[in-house]
Short mmCIF file of C-alpha atoms in Angstrom, two decimals:
data_model
loop_
_atom_site.label_atom_id
_atom_site.label_comp_id
_atom_site.label_asym_id
_atom_site.label_seq_id
_atom_site.Cartn_x
_atom_site.Cartn_y
_atom_site.Cartn_z
CA MET A 1289 -44.44 16.64 19.92
CA LYS A 1290 -47.76 15.36 18.70
CA ARG A 1291 -50.01 18.29 19.38
CA LYS A 1292 -51.19 21.38 17.64
CA LEU A 1293 -50.62 24.74 19.23
CA ILE A 1294 -53.71 26.92 19.17
CA ALA A 1295 -53.31 30.68 19.05
CA ALA A 1296 -54.88 32.66 21.83
CA ILE A 1297 -57.88 34.54 20.54
CA GLY A 1298 -58.64 36.82 23.45
CA ILE A 1299 -59.52 36.51 27.10
CA ALA A 1300 -63.20 37.16 27.70
CA GLY A 1301 -63.99 39.65 30.41
CA MET A 1302 -60.49 39.47 31.85
CA MET A 1303 -58.01 41.87 33.34
CA VAL A 1304 -60.13 44.99 33.32
CA SER A 1305 -58.62 46.13 36.62
CA ILE A 1306 -55.00 45.11 36.11
CA ALA A 1307 -52.50 47.89 36.63
CA ALA A 1308 -49.27 48.08 34.68
CA CYS A 1309 -46.18 46.61 36.32
CA GLY A 1310 -43.54 48.92 34.97
CA ASP A 1311 -41.75 49.26 38.31
CA ASP A 1312 -41.32 45.54 38.88
CA LYS A 1313 -37.89 44.39 39.95
CA ASP A 1314 -35.86 41.41 41.17
CA SER A 1315 -35.36 38.07 39.34
CA GLY A 1316 -38.96 37.60 38.33
CA GLY A 1317 -39.39 41.23 37.45
CA SER A 1318 -41.11 41.72 40.82
CA ASP A 1319 -40.42 41.56 44.54
CA LYS A 1320 -43.90 40.13 44.98
CA GLY A 1321 -43.94 36.76 46.68
CA THR A 1322 -40.39 36.72 48.04
CA ASP A 1323 -41.63 35.06 51.23
CA ALA A 1324 -44.36 32.91 49.66
CA LYS A 1325 -44.87 29.52 51.29
CA GLU A 1326 -46.87 27.90 48.51
CA LEU A 1327 -46.57 27.68 44.74
CA THR A 1328 -49.08 26.41 42.17
CA VAL A 1329 -47.73 25.26 38.81
CA TRP A 1330 -49.90 24.48 35.80
CA LEU A 1331 -48.34 22.32 33.11
CA THR A 1332 -49.79 20.29 30.27
CA VAL A 1333 -50.01 16.51 30.35
CA ASP A 1334 -46.86 16.34 28.21
CA ALA A 1335 -44.79 16.96 31.33
CA GLN A 1336 -46.89 14.63 33.47
CA ASN A 1337 -46.65 11.75 31.01
CA ASN A 1338 -43.20 12.19 29.50
CA TRP A 1339 -40.83 13.89 31.95
CA PRO A 1340 -42.25 13.90 35.47
CA GLU A 1341 -38.75 13.45 36.90
CA LEU A 1342 -37.78 16.90 35.54
CA VAL A 1343 -40.71 18.45 37.39
CA LYS A 1344 -39.63 16.74 40.61
CA ALA A 1345 -36.06 17.95 40.14
CA ALA A 1346 -37.21 21.57 39.80
CA ASP A 1347 -39.35 21.18 42.91
CA ALA A 1348 -36.40 19.79 44.84
CA ALA A 1349 -34.13 22.65 43.78
CA VAL A 1350 -36.61 25.28 44.95
CA GLN A 1351 -37.43 23.47 48.19
CA LYS A 1352 -33.75 23.12 49.00
CA LYS A 1353 -33.41 26.90 48.85
CA HIS A 1354 -36.78 27.50 50.54
CA PRO A 1355 -37.38 24.73 53.10
CA GLY A 1356 -41.04 24.13 53.83
CA VAL A 1357 -42.36 25.58 50.58
CA LYS A 1358 -45.32 23.60 49.27
CA ILE A 1359 -45.49 23.14 45.49
CA ASN A 1360 -48.80 22.10 43.92
CA HIS A 1361 -49.09 20.82 40.36
CA GLU A 1362 -52.07 20.71 38.06
CA TYR A 1363 -51.98 19.17 34.59
CA TYR A 1364 -54.22 19.97 31.65
CA GLY A 1365 -54.77 18.79 28.11
CA TRP A 1366 -54.15 21.40 25.43
CA PRO A 1367 -57.82 21.80 24.42
CA ASP A 1368 -58.91 22.39 28.03
CA LYS A 1369 -56.15 24.55 29.47
CA ASN A 1370 -57.06 27.97 28.12
CA ALA A 1371 -60.74 27.79 29.04
CA LYS A 1372 -59.74 27.00 32.62
CA LEU A 1373 -57.05 29.67 32.62
CA ASP A 1374 -59.36 32.35 31.26
CA ALA A 1375 -61.85 31.60 34.02
CA VAL A 1376 -59.37 31.81 36.89
CA LEU A 1377 -57.53 34.87 35.58
CA ALA A 1378 -60.68 36.86 36.25
CA THR A 1379 -60.44 35.85 39.93
CA ASP A 1380 -57.79 36.21 42.62
CA LYS A 1381 -57.00 32.48 42.72
CA VAL A 1382 -54.55 32.17 39.87
CA PRO A 1383 -51.71 29.71 39.31
CA ASP A 1384 -48.22 31.08 39.86
CA VAL A 1385 -46.69 29.37 36.83
CA VAL A 1386 -48.58 28.40 33.69
CA GLU A 1387 -47.43 26.62 30.53
CA MET A 1388 -48.47 28.27 27.29
CA GLY A 1389 -48.10 27.22 23.68
CA ASN A 1390 -45.82 29.79 22.12
CA THR A 1391 -48.50 30.97 19.69
CA GLU A 1392 -50.86 31.42 22.64
CA MET A 1393 -48.66 33.92 24.45
CA LEU A 1394 -49.40 37.05 22.45
CA GLY A 1395 -53.10 37.35 23.21
CA TYR A 1396 -52.41 37.12 26.93
CA MET A 1397 -49.48 39.53 26.88
CA VAL A 1398 -51.59 42.10 25.04
CA LYS A 1399 -54.30 41.80 27.69
CA GLY A 1400 -51.83 42.27 30.55
CA ALA A 1401 -52.35 38.79 31.94
CA PHE A 1402 -48.69 38.03 32.68
CA ALA A 1403 -46.08 39.73 34.86
CA PRO A 1404 -42.94 41.15 33.20
CA LEU A 1405 -39.80 39.14 33.88
CA ASP A 1406 -36.13 40.07 33.93
CA ALA A 1407 -34.78 37.87 31.13
CA GLY A 1408 -31.21 38.34 32.35
CA LYS A 1409 -31.95 36.33 35.49
CA PHE A 1410 -32.76 33.15 33.53
CA ASP A 1411 -30.10 30.71 32.38
CA ASN A 1412 -29.27 30.80 28.67
CA SER A 1413 -31.60 33.75 28.01
CA SER A 1414 -28.93 35.44 25.90
CA ALA A 1415 -28.99 32.42 23.60
CA TRP A 1416 -32.75 31.74 23.41
CA LEU A 1417 -33.81 30.61 19.96
CA ASP A 1418 -34.98 33.63 17.97
CA GLY A 1419 -38.48 32.31 17.34
CA LEU A 1420 -38.99 31.40 20.98
CA LYS A 1421 -37.60 34.70 22.22
CA ALA A 1422 -40.05 36.50 19.96
CA SER A 1423 -42.94 34.54 21.43
CA VAL A 1424 -42.32 35.88 24.96
CA THR A 1425 -41.53 39.48 23.99
CA TYR A 1426 -44.08 42.25 23.64
CA GLU A 1427 -43.34 45.97 23.41
CA ASP A 1428 -39.72 45.31 24.40
CA LYS A 1429 -40.64 43.52 27.62
CA THR A 1430 -40.27 39.83 28.47
CA TYR A 1431 -43.38 38.07 29.74
CA GLY A 1432 -42.32 34.44 29.69
CA VAL A 1433 -39.48 31.95 29.49
CA PRO A 1434 -39.09 29.51 26.59
CA TYR A 1435 -39.47 25.92 27.76
CA TYR A 1436 -38.72 23.72 24.73
CA ALA A 1437 -39.17 23.76 20.95
CA GLY A 1438 -40.36 21.59 18.12
CA GLY A 1439 -39.21 22.15 14.57
CA ARG A 1440 -40.17 21.12 11.05
CA VAL A 1441 -38.29 18.91 8.63
CA GLY A 1442 -38.65 17.21 5.29
CA ASN A 1443 -39.45 13.49 5.36
CA TRP A 1444 -39.45 11.16 2.40
CA ARG A 1445 -39.65 7.51 1.42
CA LYS A 1446 -36.15 6.33 0.64
CA ASP A 1447 -37.38 3.24 -1.19
CA LEU A 1448 -39.63 5.19 -3.52
CA PHE A 1449 -37.01 7.77 -4.44
CA ALA A 1450 -34.34 5.08 -4.81
CA SER A 1451 -36.57 3.28 -7.31
CA ALA A 1452 -36.57 6.49 -9.33
CA GLY A 1453 -32.77 6.69 -9.18
CA VAL A 1454 -32.42 9.09 -6.25
CA LYS A 1455 -29.98 7.70 -3.68
CA ALA A 1456 -29.48 10.55 -1.18
CA ALA A 1457 -31.53 13.24 0.52
CA PRO A 1458 -31.36 16.61 -1.26
CA LYS A 1459 -28.95 19.30 -0.16
CA THR A 1460 -30.28 22.00 -2.50
CA TYR A 1461 -33.70 23.01 -3.74
CA ALA A 1462 -32.72 22.10 -7.29
CA GLU A 1463 -31.84 18.58 -6.11
CA LEU A 1464 -35.16 18.36 -4.29
CA THR A 1465 -37.30 19.38 -7.25
CA ALA A 1466 -35.31 17.17 -9.62
CA ALA A 1467 -35.93 14.18 -7.34
CA LEU A 1468 -39.62 15.02 -7.04
CA ASP A 1469 -39.93 15.34 -10.81
CA LYS A 1470 -38.51 11.83 -11.26
CA VAL A 1471 -40.90 10.28 -8.75
CA GLN A 1472 -43.88 12.22 -10.10
CA LYS A 1473 -43.16 11.03 -13.64
CA LYS A 1474 -42.71 7.44 -12.50
CA GLU A 1475 -45.83 7.27 -10.29
CA GLY A 1476 -48.25 9.27 -12.43
CA ASP A 1477 -50.62 12.17 -11.90
CA LYS A 1478 -52.78 10.48 -9.26
CA PHE A 1479 -49.78 10.30 -6.92
CA SER A 1480 -48.44 13.18 -4.80
CA SER A 1481 -44.67 13.09 -4.91
CA TRP A 1482 -44.93 15.81 -2.22
CA TYR A 1483 -48.11 15.76 -0.17
CA GLN A 1484 -48.40 19.43 0.81
CA PRO A 1485 -51.83 20.40 2.19
CA THR A 1486 -52.75 23.72 0.58
CA ARG A 1487 -54.01 25.44 3.74
CA ASP A 1488 -50.83 24.66 5.72
CA TRP A 1489 -49.78 28.24 6.40
CA TYR A 1490 -46.78 27.17 8.47
CA ALA A 1491 -45.24 25.65 5.33
CA ALA A 1492 -46.37 28.42 3.00
CA MET A 1493 -44.95 31.17 5.19
CA SER A 1494 -41.61 29.37 5.26
CA PHE A 1495 -41.43 30.05 1.52
CA VAL A 1496 -42.47 33.65 2.10
CA TYR A 1497 -39.77 34.26 4.70
CA ASP A 1498 -37.20 32.38 2.59
CA ALA A 1499 -37.87 34.88 -0.20
CA GLY A 1500 -37.34 37.83 2.14
CA GLY A 1501 -41.03 38.53 2.66
CA SER A 1502 -43.19 38.43 5.76
CA ILE A 1503 -46.78 38.17 6.91
CA ALA A 1504 -46.84 41.72 8.23
CA LYS A 1505 -44.41 44.44 9.16
CA GLU A 1506 -44.35 47.30 11.64
CA GLU A 1507 -43.89 50.90 10.54
CA GLY A 1508 -44.18 53.86 12.86
CA GLY A 1509 -45.78 51.81 15.60
CA GLN A 1510 -48.45 50.39 13.29
CA TRP A 1511 -48.58 46.95 11.70
CA LYS A 1512 -49.60 46.35 8.08
CA GLY A 1513 -50.05 43.21 6.04
CA ASN A 1514 -47.03 42.50 3.86
CA LEU A 1515 -48.15 39.49 1.82
CA SER A 1516 -48.53 41.52 -1.37
CA SER A 1517 -44.95 42.82 -1.26
CA PRO A 1518 -42.74 41.65 -4.15
CA GLU A 1519 -40.72 39.39 -1.83
CA SER A 1520 -43.77 37.77 -0.27
CA LEU A 1521 -45.38 37.26 -3.68
CA LYS A 1522 -42.23 35.51 -4.85
CA GLY A 1523 -42.47 33.07 -1.93
CA LEU A 1524 -46.19 32.50 -2.43
CA GLY A 1525 -45.60 31.93 -6.12
CA GLU A 1526 -43.11 29.17 -5.40
CA TYR A 1527 -45.49 27.63 -2.86
CA LYS A 1528 -48.21 27.58 -5.53
CA ASN A 1529 -45.76 25.90 -7.90
CA VAL A 1530 -45.15 23.15 -5.33
CA VAL A 1531 -48.86 22.59 -4.79
CA ASP A 1532 -49.64 22.65 -8.52
CA THR A 1533 -46.78 20.37 -9.53
CA TYR A 1534 -46.48 17.79 -6.78
CA MET A 1535 -49.68 17.84 -4.69
CA HIS A 1536 -52.40 15.81 -6.42
CA GLY A 1537 -54.85 15.58 -3.55
CA ASP A 1538 -57.66 17.67 -2.13
CA LYS A 1539 -56.63 21.33 -2.51
CA THR A 1540 -58.87 22.40 0.38
CA LYS A 1541 -57.11 20.33 3.07
CA ASP A 1542 -55.11 21.53 6.04
CA GLU A 1543 -52.22 19.73 7.75
CA SER A 1544 -54.09 18.25 10.72
CA ASP A 1545 -54.21 14.68 9.32
CA ARG A 1546 -51.10 14.83 7.13
CA TYR A 1547 -49.42 11.92 8.90
CA ILE A 1548 -52.53 9.79 8.33
CA VAL A 1549 -52.64 10.62 4.61
CA TYR A 1550 -48.90 9.94 4.37
CA GLY A 1551 -49.49 6.52 5.90
CA GLN A 1552 -51.86 5.61 3.08
CA GLY A 1553 -48.90 5.24 0.74
CA LYS A 1554 -50.03 7.61 -2.01
CA SER A 1555 -47.35 10.23 -1.45
CA GLY A 1556 -43.58 10.29 -1.44
CA MET A 1557 -42.70 13.19 0.84
CA ILE A 1558 -44.01 15.61 3.44
CA PHE A 1559 -42.74 18.77 5.11
CA GLY A 1560 -44.02 18.96 8.67
CA ALA A 1561 -43.36 18.59 12.36
CA ALA A 1562 -40.46 16.29 13.16
CA TRP A 1563 -42.75 13.70 14.79
CA GLU A 1564 -44.99 13.23 11.76
CA GLY A 1565 -42.82 10.75 9.88
CA ALA A 1566 -42.45 8.44 12.87
CA THR A 1567 -46.18 8.66 13.55
CA ALA A 1568 -47.04 7.91 9.92
CA GLU A 1569 -45.02 4.68 9.99
CA ALA A 1570 -46.60 3.45 13.23
CA PRO A 1571 -48.54 0.21 12.59
CA GLU A 1572 -51.93 1.85 13.14
CA ASN A 1573 -51.20 4.50 10.49
CA ASP A 1574 -49.04 2.67 7.92
CA LYS A 1575 -51.89 1.33 5.78
CA SER A 1576 -49.54 0.67 2.88
CA GLY A 1577 -47.17 -1.45 4.95
CA LYS A 1578 -44.27 0.20 3.12
CA LEU A 1579 -43.24 3.04 5.40
CA LYS A 1580 -41.57 1.27 8.32
CA GLY A 1581 -37.81 1.54 7.94
CA ASN A 1582 -38.12 3.47 4.69
CA LEU A 1583 -38.66 7.02 6.00
CA GLU A 1584 -35.89 9.58 6.40
CA ASN A 1585 -35.91 13.09 7.82
CA PHE A 1586 -33.86 15.78 6.09
CA VAL A 1587 -33.28 19.51 6.38
CA MET A 1588 -35.51 21.30 3.88
CA PRO A 1589 -33.50 23.32 1.38
CA GLY A 1590 -35.07 26.58 0.27
CA PRO A 1591 -35.28 28.24 -3.15
CA SER A 1592 -33.03 31.03 -1.82
CA GLY A 1593 -30.10 28.64 -1.60
CA LYS A 1594 -30.25 28.53 2.18
CA ASN A 1595 -32.09 26.12 4.46
CA LEU A 1596 -35.82 26.83 4.42
CA PRO A 1597 -36.69 28.83 7.57
CA VAL A 1598 -39.12 26.85 9.70
CA PHE A 1599 -41.83 27.81 12.14
CA LEU A 1600 -40.79 26.88 15.66
CA GLY A 1601 -43.59 25.45 17.73
CA GLY A 1602 -43.07 24.90 21.42
CA SER A 1603 -44.01 25.95 24.92
CA ASP A 1604 -43.30 28.89 27.19
CA LEU A 1605 -43.76 29.37 30.93
CA ALA A 1606 -45.36 32.54 32.27
CA VAL A 1607 -46.24 34.08 35.65
CA PRO A 1608 -49.77 35.52 35.94
CA VAL A 1609 -49.69 39.15 37.02
CA LYS A 1610 -52.11 38.38 39.88
CA SER A 1611 -49.78 35.77 41.40
CA ASP A 1612 -48.79 36.37 45.01
CA ALA A 1613 -45.61 34.34 44.53
CA GLN A 1614 -43.97 35.91 41.49
CA GLU A 1615 -40.42 35.74 42.83
CA LEU A 1616 -40.74 32.09 43.80
CA ALA A 1617 -42.45 31.32 40.50
CA ALA A 1618 -39.49 32.80 38.61
CA GLU A 1619 -37.08 30.66 40.64
CA TRP A 1620 -39.08 27.52 39.83
CA ILE A 1621 -39.14 28.36 36.13
CA ASN A 1622 -35.38 28.86 36.10
CA ALA A 1623 -34.84 25.55 37.89
CA PHE A 1624 -37.10 23.78 35.39
CA THR A 1625 -35.78 25.39 32.20
CA GLY A 1626 -32.11 25.72 33.18
CA PRO A 1627 -29.19 23.57 31.99
CA ALA A 1628 -30.25 20.36 33.77
CA GLY A 1629 -33.83 20.73 32.58
CA GLN A 1630 -32.79 21.34 28.98
CA LYS A 1631 -30.55 18.28 29.05
CA GLY A 1632 -33.46 16.19 30.27
CA LEU A 1633 -35.84 17.60 27.67
CA MET A 1634 -33.39 16.91 24.87
CA ALA A 1635 -33.06 13.32 26.08
CA LYS A 1636 -36.82 13.03 25.61
CA GLY A 1637 -36.61 14.11 21.97
CA ASN A 1638 -37.38 17.83 22.32
CA LEU A 1639 -35.37 20.71 20.95
CA PRO A 1640 -33.88 22.98 23.65
CA ASN A 1641 -34.83 26.60 24.19
CA ASN A 1642 -31.38 27.95 23.33
CA LYS A 1643 -28.76 27.96 20.59
CA THR A 1644 -25.94 26.69 22.81
CA ASP A 1645 -27.65 23.40 23.61
CA LEU A 1646 -29.07 23.16 20.09
CA ALA A 1647 -25.54 23.15 18.69
CA THR A 1648 -24.69 20.03 20.72
CA LEU A 1649 -27.50 18.11 19.01
CA LYS A 1650 -25.79 18.59 15.66
CA ASN A 1651 -23.07 16.19 16.80
CA ASP A 1652 -25.52 13.28 17.07
CA PRO A 1653 -26.72 11.59 13.84
CA LYS A 1654 -30.10 11.01 15.48
CA THR A 1655 -30.73 14.68 16.14
CA VAL A 1656 -28.63 16.57 13.59
CA VAL A 1657 -31.52 17.07 11.15
CA PRO A 1658 -34.09 18.73 13.44
CA ALA A 1659 -31.34 20.70 15.20
CA THR A 1660 -29.95 22.04 11.92
CA ALA A 1661 -33.41 22.81 10.56
CA ALA A 1662 -34.33 24.79 13.69
CA GLU A 1663 -31.35 27.12 13.33
CA SER A 1664 -33.21 29.04 10.62
CA ASN A 1665 -36.63 29.94 11.95
CA TRP A 1666 -39.45 32.48 11.88
CA PHE A 1667 -42.35 33.44 14.11
CA VAL A 1668 -45.68 35.19 13.76
CA PRO A 1669 -45.92 39.00 13.88
CA MET A 1670 -46.00 40.13 17.50
CA ALA A 1671 -48.82 42.56 16.81
CA PRO A 1672 -51.69 43.18 19.25
CA GLY A 1673 -54.35 41.84 16.90
CA TRP A 1674 -52.49 38.81 15.59
CA GLY A 1675 -54.80 36.45 17.47
CA GLN A 1676 -57.73 37.86 15.52
CA VAL A 1677 -55.91 37.23 12.24
CA GLU A 1678 -55.46 33.59 13.20
CA LYS A 1679 -59.03 33.26 14.44
CA ALA A 1680 -60.33 34.52 11.10
CA GLN A 1681 -58.08 32.04 9.23
CA VAL A 1682 -56.97 34.77 6.86
CA LEU A 1683 -53.86 32.91 5.72
CA GLN A 1684 -55.66 29.60 5.22
CA THR A 1685 -58.34 31.28 3.13
CA MET A 1686 -55.72 32.99 0.99
CA LEU A 1687 -53.81 29.77 0.43
CA GLN A 1688 -56.91 27.81 -0.50
CA SER A 1689 -57.85 30.47 -3.04
CA ILE A 1690 -54.35 30.24 -4.49
CA GLY A 1691 -54.19 26.45 -4.47
CA THR A 1692 -57.60 25.92 -6.06
CA GLY A 1693 -56.98 28.62 -8.65
CA LYS A 1694 -59.98 30.63 -7.49
CA LYS A 1695 -57.75 33.70 -7.32
CA THR A 1696 -54.32 34.61 -8.59
CA VAL A 1697 -51.48 34.86 -6.10
CA GLU A 1698 -51.57 38.63 -6.39
CA GLU A 1699 -55.34 38.90 -5.90
CA ALA A 1700 -55.40 36.55 -2.91
CA ALA A 1701 -52.42 38.24 -1.23
CA LYS A 1702 -53.90 41.71 -1.69
CA GLU A 1703 -57.21 40.58 -0.18
CA ALA A 1704 -55.38 38.91 2.72
CA ASP A 1705 -53.44 42.10 3.45
CA ALA A 1706 -56.70 44.06 3.54
CA GLU A 1707 -58.19 41.58 6.03
CA ILE A 1708 -55.04 41.65 8.16
CA ASP A 1709 -55.04 45.45 8.24
CA LYS A 1710 -58.58 45.49 9.65
CA VAL A 1711 -57.62 43.76 12.90
CA ILE A 1712 -53.88 43.45 13.39
CA ASN A 1713 -53.54 46.66 15.44
CA THR A 1714 -56.63 45.99 17.58
CA LYS A 1715 -56.01 45.00 21.18
#
């Protein structure tokens, strides 16, 4: 999905008077709104533009069970949604269902913006993808339902690697680096055999988690930065090796325009969101004229010998705690994200929210790569102050210092841990 999820960074002036909902019950975690006659659903324009029929099907399922119920829909672009949501959450006129990017959930859960839900009442909840399940869970309670996912894969130019004697996508990390070495030698030091933007923390942390490290860890109810642990340093060291050896571009770049740079024809491979290869070879982006028909996705092998764990982007659906129709909202969410909805979302090129449906995609040559890659995944620390860590761009700063050689891996990681520790436990 061609969009960038933006982490929630706090909700100004919101939820001062919200009481805890520890006694909530029934399918939505509450008996509030059992007899509601109207429902307001906020989704992003992705649903409006790409799968409106799935929205209509969920409406029909709810209205069949509750004749006469009126369902209103509002659609927002990703940059606009949170500003609007923050404003209405401070009032009594809130939507009953709202779509959230999975990295946006934490800041709102910490602030008490969403009602707890009974995960057991939602189809496939026992098989939710680990990364998505983590995104809706805070302090052992569930505050949302995973909607769909988007994974990350390797993508390379078959023609370029074939010209260097490489005929098949790599299955191991040793095969990958050997292939990259051949292309790098053939193309010279002004070419990036692997265009890997230095500040891309999603990619860098995949190496950290592959090595057994993590961004932060919880001990005794408190979170602490863990980037300077031996395991994390091992992963960061390998990431630096990739950037030093194969990335011969601007070492201060992030991943936001990676598909555009890839389309310029001066790189042989990327590791990014599954849509990036197809977007790079689109006529408006393929400035080299060599990408169309020559790009191939593959599952990224990791230095550990296993598939590289990938960050799972995606969306969740939540019920604001001030909703007067929480029960009905939960029913609509289940209708929308249940088996029929997941089948429809997969047909549109999305990854499902659960392992059962994900396994079926491995039987199709067109979807086996992203489905296999998504099986090994990681997610951000579900700590109360994580949004502040992202807002401060702690990881990006660390990675740029490492990539440019301004600091050693050890120095940069130690400084990053100190910055993380300042805010990660702050609500």
